[in-house]
Coordinates of C-alpha atoms in Angstrom, one line a residue:
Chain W
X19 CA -34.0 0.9 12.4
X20 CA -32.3 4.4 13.2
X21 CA -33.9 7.6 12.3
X22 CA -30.8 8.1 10.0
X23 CA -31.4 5.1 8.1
X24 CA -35.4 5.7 7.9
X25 CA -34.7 8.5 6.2
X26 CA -32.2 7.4 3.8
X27 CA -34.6 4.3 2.9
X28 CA -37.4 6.8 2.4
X29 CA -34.9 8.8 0.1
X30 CA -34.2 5.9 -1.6
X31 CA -37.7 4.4 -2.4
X32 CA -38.6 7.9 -3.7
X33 CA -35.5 8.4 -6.2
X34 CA -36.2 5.0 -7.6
X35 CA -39.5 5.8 -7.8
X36 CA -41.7 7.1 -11.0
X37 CA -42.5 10.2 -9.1
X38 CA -39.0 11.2 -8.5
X39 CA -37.5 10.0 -12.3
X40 CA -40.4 11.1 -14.3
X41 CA -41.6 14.1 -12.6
X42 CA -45.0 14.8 -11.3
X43 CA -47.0 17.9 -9.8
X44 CA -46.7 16.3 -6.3
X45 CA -43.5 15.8 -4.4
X46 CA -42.5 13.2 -2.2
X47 CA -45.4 12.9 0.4
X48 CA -43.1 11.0 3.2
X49 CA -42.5 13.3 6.1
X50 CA -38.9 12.0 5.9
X51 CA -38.5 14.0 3.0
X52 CA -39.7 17.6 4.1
X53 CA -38.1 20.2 3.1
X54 CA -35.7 19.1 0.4
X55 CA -35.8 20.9 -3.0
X56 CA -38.1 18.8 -4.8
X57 CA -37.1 19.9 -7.9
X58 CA -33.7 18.8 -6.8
X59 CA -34.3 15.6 -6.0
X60 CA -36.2 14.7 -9.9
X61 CA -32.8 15.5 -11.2
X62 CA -31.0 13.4 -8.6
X63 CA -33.2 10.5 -9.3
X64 CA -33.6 11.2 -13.1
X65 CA -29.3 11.4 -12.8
X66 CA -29.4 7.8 -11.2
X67 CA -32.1 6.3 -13.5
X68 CA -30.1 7.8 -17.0
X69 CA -26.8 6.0 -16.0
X70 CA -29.1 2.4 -15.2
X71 CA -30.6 3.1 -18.4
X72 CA -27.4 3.1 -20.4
X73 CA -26.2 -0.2 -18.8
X74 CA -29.4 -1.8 -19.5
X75 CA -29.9 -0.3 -23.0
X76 CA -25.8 -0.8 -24.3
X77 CA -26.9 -4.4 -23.6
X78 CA -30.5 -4.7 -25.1
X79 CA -29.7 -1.9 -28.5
X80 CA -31.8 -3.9 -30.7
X81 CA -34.8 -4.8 -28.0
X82 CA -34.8 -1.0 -27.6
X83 CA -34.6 -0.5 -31.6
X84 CA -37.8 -2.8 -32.0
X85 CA -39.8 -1.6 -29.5
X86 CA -39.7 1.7 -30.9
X87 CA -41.6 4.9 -29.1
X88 CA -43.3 1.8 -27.0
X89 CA -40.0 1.6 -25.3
X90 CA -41.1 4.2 -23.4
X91 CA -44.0 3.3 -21.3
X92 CA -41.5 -0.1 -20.9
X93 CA -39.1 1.8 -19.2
X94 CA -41.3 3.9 -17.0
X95 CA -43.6 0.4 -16.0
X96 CA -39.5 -1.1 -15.4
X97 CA -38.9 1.5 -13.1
X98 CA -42.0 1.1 -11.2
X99 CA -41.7 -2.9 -10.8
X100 CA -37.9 -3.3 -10.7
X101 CA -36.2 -0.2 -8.5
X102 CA -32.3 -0.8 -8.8
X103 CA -31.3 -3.5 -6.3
X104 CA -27.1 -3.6 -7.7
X105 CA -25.2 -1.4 -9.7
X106 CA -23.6 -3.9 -11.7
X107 CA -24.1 -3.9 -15.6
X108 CA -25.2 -8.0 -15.9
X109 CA -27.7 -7.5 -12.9
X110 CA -29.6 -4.6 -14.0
X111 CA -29.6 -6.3 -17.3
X112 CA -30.8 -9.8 -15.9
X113 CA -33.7 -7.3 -13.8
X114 CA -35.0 -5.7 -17.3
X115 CA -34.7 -9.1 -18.9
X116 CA -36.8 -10.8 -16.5
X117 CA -39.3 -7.7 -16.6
X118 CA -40.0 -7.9 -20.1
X119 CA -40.2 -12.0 -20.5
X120 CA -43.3 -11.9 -17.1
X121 CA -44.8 -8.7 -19.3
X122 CA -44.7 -10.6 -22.5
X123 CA -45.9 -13.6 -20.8
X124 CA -49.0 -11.9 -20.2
X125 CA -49.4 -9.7 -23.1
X126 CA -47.1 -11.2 -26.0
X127 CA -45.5 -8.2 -28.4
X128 CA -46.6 -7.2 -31.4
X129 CA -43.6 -8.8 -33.1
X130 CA -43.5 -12.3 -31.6
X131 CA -40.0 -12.8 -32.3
X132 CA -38.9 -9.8 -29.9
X133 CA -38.4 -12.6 -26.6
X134 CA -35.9 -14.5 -28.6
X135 CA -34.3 -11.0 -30.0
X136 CA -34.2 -10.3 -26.0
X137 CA -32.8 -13.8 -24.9
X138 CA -30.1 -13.4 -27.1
X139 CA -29.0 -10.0 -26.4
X140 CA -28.8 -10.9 -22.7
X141 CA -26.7 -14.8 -23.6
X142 CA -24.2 -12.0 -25.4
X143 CA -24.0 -9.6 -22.4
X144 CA -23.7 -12.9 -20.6
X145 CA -20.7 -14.9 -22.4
X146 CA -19.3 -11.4 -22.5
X147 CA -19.0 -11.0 -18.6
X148 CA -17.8 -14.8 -18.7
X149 CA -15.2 -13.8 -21.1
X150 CA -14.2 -10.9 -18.7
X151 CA -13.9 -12.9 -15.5
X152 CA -11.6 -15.0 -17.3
X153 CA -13.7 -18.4 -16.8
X154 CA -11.0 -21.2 -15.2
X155 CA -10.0 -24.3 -16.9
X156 CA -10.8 -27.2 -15.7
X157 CA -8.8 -28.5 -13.2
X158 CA -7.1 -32.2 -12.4
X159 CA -9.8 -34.0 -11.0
X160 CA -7.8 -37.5 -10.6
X161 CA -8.1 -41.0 -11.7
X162 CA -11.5 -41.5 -10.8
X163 CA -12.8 -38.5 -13.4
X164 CA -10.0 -39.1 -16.4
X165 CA -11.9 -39.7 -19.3
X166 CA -14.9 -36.9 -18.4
X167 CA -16.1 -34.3 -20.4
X168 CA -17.9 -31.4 -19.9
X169 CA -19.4 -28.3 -22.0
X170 CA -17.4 -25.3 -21.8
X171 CA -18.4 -23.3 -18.9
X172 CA -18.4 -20.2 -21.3
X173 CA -20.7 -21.6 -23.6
X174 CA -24.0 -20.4 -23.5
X175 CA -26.8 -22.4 -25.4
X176 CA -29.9 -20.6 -26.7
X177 CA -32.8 -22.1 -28.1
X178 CA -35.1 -19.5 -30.4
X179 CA -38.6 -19.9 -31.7
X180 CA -37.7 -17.9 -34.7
X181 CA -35.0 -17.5 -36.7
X182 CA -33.7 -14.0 -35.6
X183 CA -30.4 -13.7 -37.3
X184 CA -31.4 -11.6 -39.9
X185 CA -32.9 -9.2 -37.4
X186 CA -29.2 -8.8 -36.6
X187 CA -27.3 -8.7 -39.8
X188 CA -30.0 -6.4 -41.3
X189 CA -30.3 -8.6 -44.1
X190 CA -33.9 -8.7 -44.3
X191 CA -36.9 -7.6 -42.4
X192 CA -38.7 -11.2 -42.4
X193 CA -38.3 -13.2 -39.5
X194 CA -39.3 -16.8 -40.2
X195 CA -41.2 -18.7 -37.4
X196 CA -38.3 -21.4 -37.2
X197 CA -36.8 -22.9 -33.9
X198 CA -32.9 -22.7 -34.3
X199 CA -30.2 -23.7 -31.5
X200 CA -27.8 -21.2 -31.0
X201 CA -24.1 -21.9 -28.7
X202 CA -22.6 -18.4 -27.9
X203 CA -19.5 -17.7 -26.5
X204 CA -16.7 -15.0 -26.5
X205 CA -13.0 -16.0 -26.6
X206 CA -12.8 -12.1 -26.3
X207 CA -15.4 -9.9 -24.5
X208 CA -15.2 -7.6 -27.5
X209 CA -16.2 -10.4 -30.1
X210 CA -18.7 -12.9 -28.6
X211 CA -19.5 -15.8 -31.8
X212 CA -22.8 -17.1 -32.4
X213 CA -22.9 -20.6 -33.9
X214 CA -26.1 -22.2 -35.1
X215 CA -26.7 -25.8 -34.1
X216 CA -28.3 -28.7 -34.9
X217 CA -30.9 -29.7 -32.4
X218 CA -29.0 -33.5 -31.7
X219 CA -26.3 -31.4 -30.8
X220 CA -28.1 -28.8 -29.2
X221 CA -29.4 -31.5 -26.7
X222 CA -26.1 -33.0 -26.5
X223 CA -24.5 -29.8 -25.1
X224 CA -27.4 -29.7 -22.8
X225 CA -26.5 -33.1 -21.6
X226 CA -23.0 -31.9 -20.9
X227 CA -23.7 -28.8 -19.2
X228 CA -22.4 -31.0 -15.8
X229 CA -19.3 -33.2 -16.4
X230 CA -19.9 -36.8 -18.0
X231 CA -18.0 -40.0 -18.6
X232 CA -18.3 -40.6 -22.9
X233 CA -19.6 -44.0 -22.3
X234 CA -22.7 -42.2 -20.1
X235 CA -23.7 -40.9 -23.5
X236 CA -23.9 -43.5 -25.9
X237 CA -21.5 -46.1 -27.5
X238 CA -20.2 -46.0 -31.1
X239 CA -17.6 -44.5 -33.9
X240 CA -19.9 -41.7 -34.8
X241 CA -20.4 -40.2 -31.2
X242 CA -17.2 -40.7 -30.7
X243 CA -16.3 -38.4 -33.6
X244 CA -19.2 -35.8 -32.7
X245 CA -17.4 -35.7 -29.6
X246 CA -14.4 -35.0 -30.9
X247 CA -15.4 -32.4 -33.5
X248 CA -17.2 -30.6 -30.3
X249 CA -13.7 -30.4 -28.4
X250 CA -12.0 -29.0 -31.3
X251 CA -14.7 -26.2 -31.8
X252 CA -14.1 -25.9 -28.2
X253 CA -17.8 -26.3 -27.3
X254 CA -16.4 -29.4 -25.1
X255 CA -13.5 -30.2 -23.3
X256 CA -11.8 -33.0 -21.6
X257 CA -11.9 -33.2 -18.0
X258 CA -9.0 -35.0 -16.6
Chain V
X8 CA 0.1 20.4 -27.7
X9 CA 3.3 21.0 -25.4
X10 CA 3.1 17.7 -23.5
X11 CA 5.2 17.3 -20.0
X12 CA 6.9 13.9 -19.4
X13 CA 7.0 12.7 -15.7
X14 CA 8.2 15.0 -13.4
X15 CA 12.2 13.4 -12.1
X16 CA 11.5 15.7 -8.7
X17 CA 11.6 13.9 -5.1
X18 CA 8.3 12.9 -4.6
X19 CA 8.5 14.3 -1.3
X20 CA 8.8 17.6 -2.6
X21 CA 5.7 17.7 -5.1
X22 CA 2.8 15.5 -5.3
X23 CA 2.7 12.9 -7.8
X24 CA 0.3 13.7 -10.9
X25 CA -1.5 11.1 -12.6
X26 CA -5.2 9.4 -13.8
X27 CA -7.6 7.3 -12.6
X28 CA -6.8 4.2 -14.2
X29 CA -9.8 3.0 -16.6
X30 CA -9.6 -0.3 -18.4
X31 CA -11.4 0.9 -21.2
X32 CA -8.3 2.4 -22.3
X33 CA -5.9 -0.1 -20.7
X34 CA -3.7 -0.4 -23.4
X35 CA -3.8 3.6 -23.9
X36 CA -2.3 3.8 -20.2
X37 CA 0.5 1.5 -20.5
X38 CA 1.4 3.0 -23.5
X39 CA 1.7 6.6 -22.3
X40 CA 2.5 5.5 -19.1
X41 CA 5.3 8.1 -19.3
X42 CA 3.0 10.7 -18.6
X43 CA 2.0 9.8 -15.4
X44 CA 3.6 9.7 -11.5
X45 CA 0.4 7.6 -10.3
X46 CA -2.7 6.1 -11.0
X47 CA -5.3 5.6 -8.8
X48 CA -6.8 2.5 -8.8
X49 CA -10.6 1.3 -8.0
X50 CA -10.1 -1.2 -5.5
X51 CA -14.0 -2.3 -6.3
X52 CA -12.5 -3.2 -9.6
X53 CA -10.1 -5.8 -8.5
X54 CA -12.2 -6.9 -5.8
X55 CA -15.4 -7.8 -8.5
X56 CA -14.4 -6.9 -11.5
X57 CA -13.2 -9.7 -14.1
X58 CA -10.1 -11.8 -14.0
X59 CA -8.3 -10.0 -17.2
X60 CA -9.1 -6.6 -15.4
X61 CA -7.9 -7.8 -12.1
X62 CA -4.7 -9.5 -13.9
X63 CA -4.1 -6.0 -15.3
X64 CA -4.0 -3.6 -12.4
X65 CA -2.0 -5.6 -10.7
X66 CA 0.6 -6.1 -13.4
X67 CA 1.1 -2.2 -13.0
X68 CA 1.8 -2.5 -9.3
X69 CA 5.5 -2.3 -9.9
X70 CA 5.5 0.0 -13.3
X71 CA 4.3 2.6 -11.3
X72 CA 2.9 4.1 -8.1
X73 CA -0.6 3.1 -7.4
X74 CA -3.4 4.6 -4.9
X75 CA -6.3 2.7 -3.7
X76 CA -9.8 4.8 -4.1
X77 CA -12.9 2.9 -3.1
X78 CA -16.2 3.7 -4.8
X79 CA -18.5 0.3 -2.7
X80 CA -18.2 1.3 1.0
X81 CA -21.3 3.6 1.4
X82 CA -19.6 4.8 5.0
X83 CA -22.7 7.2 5.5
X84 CA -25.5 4.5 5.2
X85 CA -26.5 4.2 9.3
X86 CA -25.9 0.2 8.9
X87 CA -22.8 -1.7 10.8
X88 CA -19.7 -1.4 8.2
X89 CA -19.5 -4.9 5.8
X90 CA -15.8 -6.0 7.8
X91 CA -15.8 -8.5 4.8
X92 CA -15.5 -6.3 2.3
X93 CA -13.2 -4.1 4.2
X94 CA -11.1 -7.2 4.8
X95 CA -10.7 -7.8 1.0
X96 CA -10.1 -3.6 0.6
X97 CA -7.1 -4.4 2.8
X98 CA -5.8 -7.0 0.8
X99 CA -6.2 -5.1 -2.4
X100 CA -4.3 -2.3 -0.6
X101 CA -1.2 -4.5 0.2
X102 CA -1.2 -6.2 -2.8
X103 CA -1.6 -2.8 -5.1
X104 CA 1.2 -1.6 -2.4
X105 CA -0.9 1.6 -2.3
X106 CA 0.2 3.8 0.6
X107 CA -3.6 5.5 1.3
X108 CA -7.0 4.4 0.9
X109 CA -10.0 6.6 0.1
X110 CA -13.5 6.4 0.1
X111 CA -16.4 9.0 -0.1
X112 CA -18.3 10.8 2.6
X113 CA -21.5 10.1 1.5
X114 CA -24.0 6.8 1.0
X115 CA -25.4 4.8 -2.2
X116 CA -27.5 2.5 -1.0
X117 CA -29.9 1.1 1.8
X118 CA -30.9 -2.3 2.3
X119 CA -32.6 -3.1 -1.0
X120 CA -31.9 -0.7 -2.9
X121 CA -28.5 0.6 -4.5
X122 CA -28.9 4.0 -6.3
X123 CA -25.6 3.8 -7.7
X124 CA -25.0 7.4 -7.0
X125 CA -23.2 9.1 -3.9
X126 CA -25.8 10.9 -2.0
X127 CA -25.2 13.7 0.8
X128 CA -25.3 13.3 4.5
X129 CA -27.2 15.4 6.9
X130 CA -24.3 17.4 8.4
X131 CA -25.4 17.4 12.1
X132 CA -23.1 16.4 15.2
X133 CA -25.0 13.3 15.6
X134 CA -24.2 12.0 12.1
X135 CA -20.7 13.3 12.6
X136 CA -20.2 11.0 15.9
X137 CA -21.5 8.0 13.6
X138 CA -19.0 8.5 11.3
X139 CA -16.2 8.9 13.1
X140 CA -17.0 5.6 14.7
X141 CA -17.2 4.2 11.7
X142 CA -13.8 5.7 10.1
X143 CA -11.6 4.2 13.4
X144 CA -13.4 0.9 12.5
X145 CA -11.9 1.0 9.0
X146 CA -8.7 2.6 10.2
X147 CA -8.1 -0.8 12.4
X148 CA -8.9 -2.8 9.4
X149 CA -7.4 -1.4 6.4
X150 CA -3.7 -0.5 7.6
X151 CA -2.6 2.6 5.6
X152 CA -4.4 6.3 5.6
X153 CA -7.8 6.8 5.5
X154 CA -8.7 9.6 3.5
X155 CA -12.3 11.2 3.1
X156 CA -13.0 12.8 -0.4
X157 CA -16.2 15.5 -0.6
X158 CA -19.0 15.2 -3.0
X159 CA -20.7 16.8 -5.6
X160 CA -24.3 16.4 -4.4
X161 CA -27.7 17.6 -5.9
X162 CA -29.7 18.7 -3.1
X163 CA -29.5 19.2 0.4
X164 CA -31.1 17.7 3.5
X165 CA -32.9 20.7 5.4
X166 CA -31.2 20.0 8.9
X167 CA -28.1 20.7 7.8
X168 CA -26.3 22.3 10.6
X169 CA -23.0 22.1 10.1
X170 CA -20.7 23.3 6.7
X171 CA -19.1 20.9 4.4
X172 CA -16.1 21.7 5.6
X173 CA -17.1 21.8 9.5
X174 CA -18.4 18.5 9.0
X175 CA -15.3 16.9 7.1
X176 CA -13.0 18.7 9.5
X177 CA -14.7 17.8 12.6
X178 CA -14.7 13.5 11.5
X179 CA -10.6 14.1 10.3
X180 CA -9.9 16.0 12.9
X181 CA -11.6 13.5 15.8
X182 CA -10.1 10.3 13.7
X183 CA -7.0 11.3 12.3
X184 CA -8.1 10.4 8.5
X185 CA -7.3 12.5 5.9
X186 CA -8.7 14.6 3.3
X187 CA -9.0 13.7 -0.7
X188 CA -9.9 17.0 -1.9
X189 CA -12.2 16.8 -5.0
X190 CA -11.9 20.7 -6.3
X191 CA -13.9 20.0 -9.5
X192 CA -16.8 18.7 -6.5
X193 CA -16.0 22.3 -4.7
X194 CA -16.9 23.8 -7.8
X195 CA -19.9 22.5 -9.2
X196 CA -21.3 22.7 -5.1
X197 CA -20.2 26.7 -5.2
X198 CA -22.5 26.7 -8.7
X199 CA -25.1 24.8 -7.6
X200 CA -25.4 25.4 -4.0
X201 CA -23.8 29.0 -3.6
X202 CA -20.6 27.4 -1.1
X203 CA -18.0 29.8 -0.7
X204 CA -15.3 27.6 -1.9
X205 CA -12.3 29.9 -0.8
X206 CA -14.2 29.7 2.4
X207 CA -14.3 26.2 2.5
X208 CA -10.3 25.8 1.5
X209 CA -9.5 28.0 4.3
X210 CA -11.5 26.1 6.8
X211 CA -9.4 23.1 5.9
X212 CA -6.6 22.4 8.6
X213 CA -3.1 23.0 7.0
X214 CA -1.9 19.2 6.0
X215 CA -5.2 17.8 6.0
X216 CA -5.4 17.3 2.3
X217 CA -3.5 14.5 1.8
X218 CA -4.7 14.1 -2.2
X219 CA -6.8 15.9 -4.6
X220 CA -9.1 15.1 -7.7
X221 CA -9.4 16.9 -10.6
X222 CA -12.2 16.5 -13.1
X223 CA -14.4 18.2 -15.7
X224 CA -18.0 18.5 -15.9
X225 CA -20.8 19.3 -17.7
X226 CA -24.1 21.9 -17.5
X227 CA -27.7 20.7 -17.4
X228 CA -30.4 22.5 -18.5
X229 CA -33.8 21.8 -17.9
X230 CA -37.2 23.0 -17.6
X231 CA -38.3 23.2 -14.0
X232 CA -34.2 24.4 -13.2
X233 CA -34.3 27.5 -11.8
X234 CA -30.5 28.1 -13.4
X235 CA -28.4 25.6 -15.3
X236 CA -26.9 23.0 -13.0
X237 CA -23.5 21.7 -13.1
X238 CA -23.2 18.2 -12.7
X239 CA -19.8 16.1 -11.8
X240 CA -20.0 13.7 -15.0
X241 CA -16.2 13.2 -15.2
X242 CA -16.6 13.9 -19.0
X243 CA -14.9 17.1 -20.3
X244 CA -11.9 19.0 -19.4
X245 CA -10.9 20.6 -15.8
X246 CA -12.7 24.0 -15.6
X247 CA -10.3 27.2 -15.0
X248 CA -12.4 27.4 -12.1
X249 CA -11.7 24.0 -10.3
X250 CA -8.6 24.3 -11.2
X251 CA -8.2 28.1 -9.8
X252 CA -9.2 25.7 -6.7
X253 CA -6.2 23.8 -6.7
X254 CA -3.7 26.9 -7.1
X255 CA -5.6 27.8 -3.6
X256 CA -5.7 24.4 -2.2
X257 CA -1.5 24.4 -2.9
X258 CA -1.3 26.7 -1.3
X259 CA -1.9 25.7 2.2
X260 CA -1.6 22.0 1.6
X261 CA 0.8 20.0 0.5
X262 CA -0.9 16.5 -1.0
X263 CA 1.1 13.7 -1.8
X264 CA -1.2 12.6 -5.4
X265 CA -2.7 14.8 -8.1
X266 CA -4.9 12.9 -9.6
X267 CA -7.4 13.6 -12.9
X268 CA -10.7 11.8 -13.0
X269 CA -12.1 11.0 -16.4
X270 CA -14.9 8.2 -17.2
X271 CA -16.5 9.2 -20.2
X272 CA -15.0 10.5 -23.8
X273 CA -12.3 8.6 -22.7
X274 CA -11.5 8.2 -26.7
X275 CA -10.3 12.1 -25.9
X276 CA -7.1 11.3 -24.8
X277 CA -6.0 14.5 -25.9
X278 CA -8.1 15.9 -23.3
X279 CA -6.5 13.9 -20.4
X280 CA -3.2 14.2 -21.5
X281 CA -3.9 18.0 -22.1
X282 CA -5.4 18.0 -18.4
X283 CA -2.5 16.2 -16.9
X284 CA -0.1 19.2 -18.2
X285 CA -2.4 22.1 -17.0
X286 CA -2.5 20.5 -13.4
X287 CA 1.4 20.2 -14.1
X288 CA 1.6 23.6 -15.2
X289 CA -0.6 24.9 -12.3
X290 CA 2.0 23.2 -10.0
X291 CA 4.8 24.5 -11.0
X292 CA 4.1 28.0 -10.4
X293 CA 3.6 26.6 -6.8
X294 CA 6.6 24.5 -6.4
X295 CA 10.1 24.5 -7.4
X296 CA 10.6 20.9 -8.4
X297 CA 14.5 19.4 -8.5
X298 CA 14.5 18.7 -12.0
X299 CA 11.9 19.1 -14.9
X300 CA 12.1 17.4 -18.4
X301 CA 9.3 18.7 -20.3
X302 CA 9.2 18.2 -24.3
X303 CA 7.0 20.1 -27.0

């Protein structure tokens, strides 16, 4: 490694570190580092951290709005564990989202609905960006696939230990202890749906998440007309 | 608000004037396209951004005249360039039919980590024969000008030897490349950092500055701040002062692109229209364009 580059990664572990973001009494101890304003380089890194912290909280708004003044020591024990690897919005959102479900794992929240509040906040961020990239249709496969279906690539299934949709339609502040099966997708990125559904049909869409021949799935009239209802709520679609 | 339509001068005469294009406001653009010679374009957006926003940019490649500005090449980090990536910045380029490329002097990221922000150099000879190694490498792969814009950085590394401008003048001047002029950058550094900035302009080779950037900033205030610090947020109107900058820069230079940067409030599109017709208005008492249409 070059000298150059030493002393950029040393830069760079301080300025996305909880020294540099937060402030402390101490600057940065790495010789590296000697002689730069320190006070300069809390408001670079407290610059850099701000801007992360809108991508990750436009994404998780109601996480945030739950955890209330605990959202802070969150964020701070975040910046510690999970320094900014990508500047992309999904990432750093997948980075907190994966921070928060090993911290709950450990020591559940207060209100033990908040990991499915979370899981669904990052499936909308997610069928959002699918929306976005403009997710392909399926293409020809030939003879030997006519007849196979698949589950909409943009179609994101979420299974939730509690019924959470009145945590966001603020229609009540109870939040049953119910599983429910949510599908989420977003014909457009600004307007991602959430549909509810039943757990048959919640496993079925599981099933299809790779492409599969109708007869791999069952045999009868009514499959065959739950398959057909699924296509035209374009949870499904035919691969040809 | 006295509005000014595109300018119907030779292009050769006066630089183009226009935004950085922002797909947040997409629709916005197309609809006031009018009002702009250029837009610059983010080639990091149609290289990874999503297939609408991709489909979109390049749909304006024959409305209007586009540049190519790069925000992903972090030339200053002291690893080999990604050729990859550079490859796909060349195809953007020809496919945008862009006739320069830009990028920053300055770095974002080290293995592992990305800080998302552009960070300063130290300005020593040694750095400066990196660079310039580094400029003729994307020179050979990208096939239109290289230009270098200057940044708005925080703080400083102590072993500094060099000026900004001795250091972006010695890599343009050893490679050929270009300057992209950021004045709004100029300004906030003579703020925060005590640059001369007429200085600076003057140190600039005549016909280096190939485009400019305009923007609007705001001040930060905080305890431990010795004096309020401006920061390049791309938010709020040009200053008088930046744009004071480009009266001077005009000068000397003669750019090809004018070209305002705004990435937040971009709901205030009175503000970037306004902007576009006070850069207008700041170039026309510079040049005497063949033909003006301007309506009230």
């Amino acid at each position: 490694m070059s000298r150059l580059l030493e002393r950029q990664a040393s830069l760079l572990a301080y300025l996305t570190g909880p020294a540099a973001i937060f402030g402390g009494r101490r600057g940065p101890a790495d010789a590296h580092l000697a002689g730069i304003d320190r006070e300069r380089l809390h408001l670079e890194a407290s610059f850099s951290h701000a801007k992360r912290m809108e991508k990750i909280c436009g994404v998780f708004a109601k996480t945030f709005e739950l955890l209330g003044p605990g959202s802070r020591r969150v964020v701070r024990d975040f910046a510690t564990a999970c320094p900014p690897t990508d500047i992309g919005r999904l990432h750093n959102a997948r980075q907190f989202h994966d921070f928060l479900r090993r911290r709950w794992r450990r020591q559940p929240p207060r209100r033990r609905y908040l990991p499915d509040v979370l899981a669904c906040e990052f499936a909308l961020a997610e069928a959002r960006s699918r929306a976005e990239d403009g997710v392909a249709p399926p293409t020809a496969l030939g003879g030997k696939r006519a007849g196979r279906i698949r589950r909409k690539p943009e179609i994101i299934l979420l299974r939730c230990r509690h019924d959470i949709r009145s945590v966001f339609e603020g229609t009540s502040s109870r939040v049953p202890r119910r599983a429910i099966h949510l599908a989420i997708a977003a014909a457009d990125a600004d307007a991602p749906e959430v549909s509810e559904l039943t757990s048959p049909i919640f496993k079925l869409l599981t099933a299809l998440d790779t492409p599969r021949r109708r007869t791999e799935l069952g045999a009868g009239a009514e499959l065959d007309a739950v398959l057909d209802a699924l296509v035209a709520r374009r949870l499904v679609e035919a691969c040809r | 608000m006295a509005t000014t339509l595109r300018q119907q001068t030779n292009p050769a005469a006066s630089p183009l004037v226009g935004i950085g294009y922002r797909w947040q406001i997409d629709a916005w653009t197309r609809a006031n396209l009018e009002y702009f010679d250029v837009l610059e374009i983010t080639v990091d957006h149609c290289i990874y951004g999503g297939a609408r926003q991709r489909a979109a940019i390049e749909d304006l490649a024959g409305r209007v005249k586009l540049t190519a500005h790069g925000v992903g090449l972090s030339i200053g980090t002291d690893v080999p360039l990604d050729l990859a990536y550079l490859d796909r910045v060349a195809e953007v380029v020809d496919r945008l039919r862009a006739p320069t490329y830009s990028e920053h002097l300055a770095f974002t990221r080290v293995p592992g980590r990305d800080l998302g922000n552009l960070l300063p150099l130290p300005r020593t000879e040694a750095v400066a024969k990196a660079l310039i190694a580094k400029v003729r490498t994307v020179q050979a792969r990208v096939p239109v000008p290289f230009l270098l814009e200057n940044i708005a950085n925080v703080f400083e590394w102590p072993d500094s030897a060099l000026s900004e401008a001795e250091f972006l003048g010695l890599i343009c001047r050893e490679t050929g490349a270009g300057i992209l002029l950021d004045v709004e950058n100029l300004y906030v550094n003579a703020h925060n950092h005590g640059v001369d900035p007429h200085a600076f302009l003057d140190a600039l080779p005549a016909g280096s500055v190939r485009e400019i950037h305009v923007a609007g900033g705001i001040e930060w205030r905080a305890a431990g701040l010795k004096a309020p610090f401006r920061a390049d947020s791309h938010s709020h109107p040009a200053p008088r002062g930046a744009l004071d900058l480009l009266d001077r820069t005009l000068a000397r230079q003669t750019p090809t692109a004018i070209v305002l940067e705004r990435d937040d409030r971009l709901e205030a599109t009175d503000e970037i229209l306004s902007d576009v017709a006070r850069i207008r208005a700041r170039l026309a008492k510079t040049r005497t364009p063949a033909r003006h249409v301007a309506v009230a």
